[in-house]
Tab-separated table of C-alpha atoms in Angstrom:
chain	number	residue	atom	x	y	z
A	268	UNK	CA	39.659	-19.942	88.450
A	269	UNK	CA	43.616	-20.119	87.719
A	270	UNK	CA	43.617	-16.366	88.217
A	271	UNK	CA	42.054	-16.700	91.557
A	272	UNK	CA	44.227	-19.729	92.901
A	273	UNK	CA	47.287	-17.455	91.743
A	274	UNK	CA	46.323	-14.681	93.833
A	275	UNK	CA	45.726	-16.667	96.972
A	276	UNK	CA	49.063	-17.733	96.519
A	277	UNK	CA	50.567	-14.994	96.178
A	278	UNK	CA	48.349	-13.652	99.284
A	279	UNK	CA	49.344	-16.508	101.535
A	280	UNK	CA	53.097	-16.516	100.588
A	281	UNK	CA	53.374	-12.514	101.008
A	282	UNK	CA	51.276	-13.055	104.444
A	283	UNK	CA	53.932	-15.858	105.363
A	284	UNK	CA	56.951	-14.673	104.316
A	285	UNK	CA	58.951	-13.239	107.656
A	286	UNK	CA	61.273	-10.610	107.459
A	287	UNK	CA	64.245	-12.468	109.009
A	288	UNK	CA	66.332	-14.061	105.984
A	289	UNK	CA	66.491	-17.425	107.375
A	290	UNK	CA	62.291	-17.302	107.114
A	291	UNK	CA	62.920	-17.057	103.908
A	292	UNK	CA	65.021	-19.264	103.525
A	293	UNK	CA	63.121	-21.800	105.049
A	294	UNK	CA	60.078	-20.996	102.948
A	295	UNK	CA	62.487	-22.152	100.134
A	296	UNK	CA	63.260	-24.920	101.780
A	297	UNK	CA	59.754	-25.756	101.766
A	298	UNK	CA	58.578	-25.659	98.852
A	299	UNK	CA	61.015	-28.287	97.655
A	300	UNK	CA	60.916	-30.254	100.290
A	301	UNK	CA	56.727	-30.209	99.543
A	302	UNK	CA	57.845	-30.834	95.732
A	303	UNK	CA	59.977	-33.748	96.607
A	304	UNK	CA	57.374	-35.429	99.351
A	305	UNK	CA	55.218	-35.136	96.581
A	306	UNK	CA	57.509	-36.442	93.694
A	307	UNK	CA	58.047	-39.386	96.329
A	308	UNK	CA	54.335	-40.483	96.509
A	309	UNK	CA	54.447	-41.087	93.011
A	310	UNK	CA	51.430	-40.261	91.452
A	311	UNK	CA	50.661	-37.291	89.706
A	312	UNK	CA	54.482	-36.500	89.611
A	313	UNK	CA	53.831	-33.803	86.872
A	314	UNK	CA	51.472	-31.904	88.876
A	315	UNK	CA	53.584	-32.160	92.020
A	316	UNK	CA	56.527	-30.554	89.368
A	317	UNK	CA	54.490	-28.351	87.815
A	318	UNK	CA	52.847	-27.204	91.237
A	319	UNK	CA	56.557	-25.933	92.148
A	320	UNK	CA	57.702	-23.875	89.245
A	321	UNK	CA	53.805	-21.827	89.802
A	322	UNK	CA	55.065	-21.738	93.394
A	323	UNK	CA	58.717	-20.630	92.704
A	324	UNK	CA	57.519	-18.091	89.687
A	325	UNK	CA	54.632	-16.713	92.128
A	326	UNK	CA	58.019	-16.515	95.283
A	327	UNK	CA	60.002	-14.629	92.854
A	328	UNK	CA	57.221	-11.920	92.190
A	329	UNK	CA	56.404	-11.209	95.892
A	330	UNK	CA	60.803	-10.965	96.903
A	331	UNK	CA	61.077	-8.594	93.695
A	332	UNK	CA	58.130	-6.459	94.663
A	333	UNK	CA	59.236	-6.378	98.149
A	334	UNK	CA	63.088	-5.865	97.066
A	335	UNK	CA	61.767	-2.829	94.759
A	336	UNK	CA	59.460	-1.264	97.711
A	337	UNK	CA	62.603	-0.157	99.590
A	338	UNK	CA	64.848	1.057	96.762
A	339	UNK	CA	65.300	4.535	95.555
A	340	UNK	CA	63.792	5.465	92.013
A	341	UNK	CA	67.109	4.991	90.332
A	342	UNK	CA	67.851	1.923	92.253
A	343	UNK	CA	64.288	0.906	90.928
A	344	UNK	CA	65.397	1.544	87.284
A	345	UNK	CA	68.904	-0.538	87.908
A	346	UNK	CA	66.642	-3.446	89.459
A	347	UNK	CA	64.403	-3.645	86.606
A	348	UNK	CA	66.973	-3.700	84.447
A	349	UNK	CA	68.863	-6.374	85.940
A	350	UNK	CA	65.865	-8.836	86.184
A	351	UNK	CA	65.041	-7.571	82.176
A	352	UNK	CA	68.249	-9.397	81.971
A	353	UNK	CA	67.835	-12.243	84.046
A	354	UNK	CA	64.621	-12.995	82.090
A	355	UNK	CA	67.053	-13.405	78.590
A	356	UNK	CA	68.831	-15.720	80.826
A	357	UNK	CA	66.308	-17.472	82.141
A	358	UNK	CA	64.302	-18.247	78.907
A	359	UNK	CA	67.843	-19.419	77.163
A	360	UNK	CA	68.610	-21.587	80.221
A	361	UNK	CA	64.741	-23.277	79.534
A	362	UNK	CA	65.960	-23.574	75.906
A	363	UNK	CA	68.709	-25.044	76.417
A	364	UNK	CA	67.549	-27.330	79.311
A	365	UNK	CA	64.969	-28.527	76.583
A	366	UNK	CA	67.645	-28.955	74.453
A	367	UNK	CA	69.661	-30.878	76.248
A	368	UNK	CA	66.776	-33.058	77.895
A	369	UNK	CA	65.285	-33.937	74.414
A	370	UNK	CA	68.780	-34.693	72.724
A	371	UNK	CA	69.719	-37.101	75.855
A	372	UNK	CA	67.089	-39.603	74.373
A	373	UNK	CA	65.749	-41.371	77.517
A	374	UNK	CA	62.950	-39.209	77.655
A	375	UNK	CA	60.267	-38.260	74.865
A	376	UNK	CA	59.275	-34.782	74.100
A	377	UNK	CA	55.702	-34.201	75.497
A	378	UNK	CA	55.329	-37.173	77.349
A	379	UNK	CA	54.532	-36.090	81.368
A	380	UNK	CA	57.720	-37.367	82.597
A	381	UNK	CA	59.808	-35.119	79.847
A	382	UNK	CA	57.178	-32.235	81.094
A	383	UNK	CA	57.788	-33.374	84.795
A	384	UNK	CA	61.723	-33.064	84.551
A	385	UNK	CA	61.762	-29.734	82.761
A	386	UNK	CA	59.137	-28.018	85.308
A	387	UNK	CA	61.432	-29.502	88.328
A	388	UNK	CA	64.417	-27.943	86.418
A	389	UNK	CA	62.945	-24.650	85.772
A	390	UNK	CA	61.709	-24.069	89.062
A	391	UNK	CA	64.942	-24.360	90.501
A	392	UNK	CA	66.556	-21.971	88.309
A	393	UNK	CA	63.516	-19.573	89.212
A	394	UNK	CA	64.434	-20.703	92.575
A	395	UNK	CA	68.393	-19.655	92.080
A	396	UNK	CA	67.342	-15.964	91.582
A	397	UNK	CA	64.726	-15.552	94.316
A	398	UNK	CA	67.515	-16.544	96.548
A	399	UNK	CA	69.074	-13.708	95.027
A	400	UNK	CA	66.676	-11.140	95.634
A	401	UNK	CA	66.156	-12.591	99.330
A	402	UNK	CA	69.785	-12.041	99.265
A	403	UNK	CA	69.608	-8.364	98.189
A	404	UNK	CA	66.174	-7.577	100.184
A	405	UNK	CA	68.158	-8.753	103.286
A	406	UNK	CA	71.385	-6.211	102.174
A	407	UNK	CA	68.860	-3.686	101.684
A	408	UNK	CA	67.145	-4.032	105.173
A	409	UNK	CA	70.313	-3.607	107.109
């Protein structure tokens, strides 16, 4: 069932994503705007966090795919290697964001709002590099 709600998602944000960057942009835009709405009704916050980092994780997948669609082969290799890269980055930055957020002491490790605060945090670092990519895609279209 996960699998299947993942691929919708992906289906619906490759079917809505425009090819103008500010589309894109604005799909950004979106999604934390939707994150913080939902943050603001305050009740399930966790879900509302974790929600975003699936939706921000799921973004960056479709604007890499469609990045990599228009490059040449060795342009392809030079991307891959790049996010290979990121991806060290990225899973030091969560380790040290857990770091940091555990050793600050006003939350508890493993209790939803320590969960809630990290997912919010990681999905705008994932967020950070999609903007990136949009960023490149948009280069690449010219």
């Amino acid at each position: 069932m996960k699998k299947m709600k993942r691929i919708v998602l992906l289906t619906l944000l490759t079917t809505c994503f425009g090819n103008a960057f500010s589309q894109n942009l604005q799909t950004i835009d979106s999604l934390q705007k939707s994150c913080q709405s939902c943050l603001d009704e305050g009740r399930y916050m966790y879900g509302c966090t974790a929600k975003y980092y699936e939706q921000s994780d799921s973004l960056l997948n479709v604007v890499y795919n469609r990045l990599r669609a228009k490059l040449t082969f060795e342009e392809k290799e030079e991307l891959k290697n790049e996010q290979l890269a990121w991806l060290k980055k990225r899973d030091q930055y969560f380790k040290n964001e857990f770091q940091k957020l555990k050793s600050e002491g006003d939350w508890e490790e493993g209790t939803v709002n320590f969960d809630m605060i990290l997912q919010k945090i990681n999905g705008d670092f994932v967020m950070e590099q999609v903007t990136y990519l949009m960023k490149k895609t948009e280069f690449k279209s010219q």
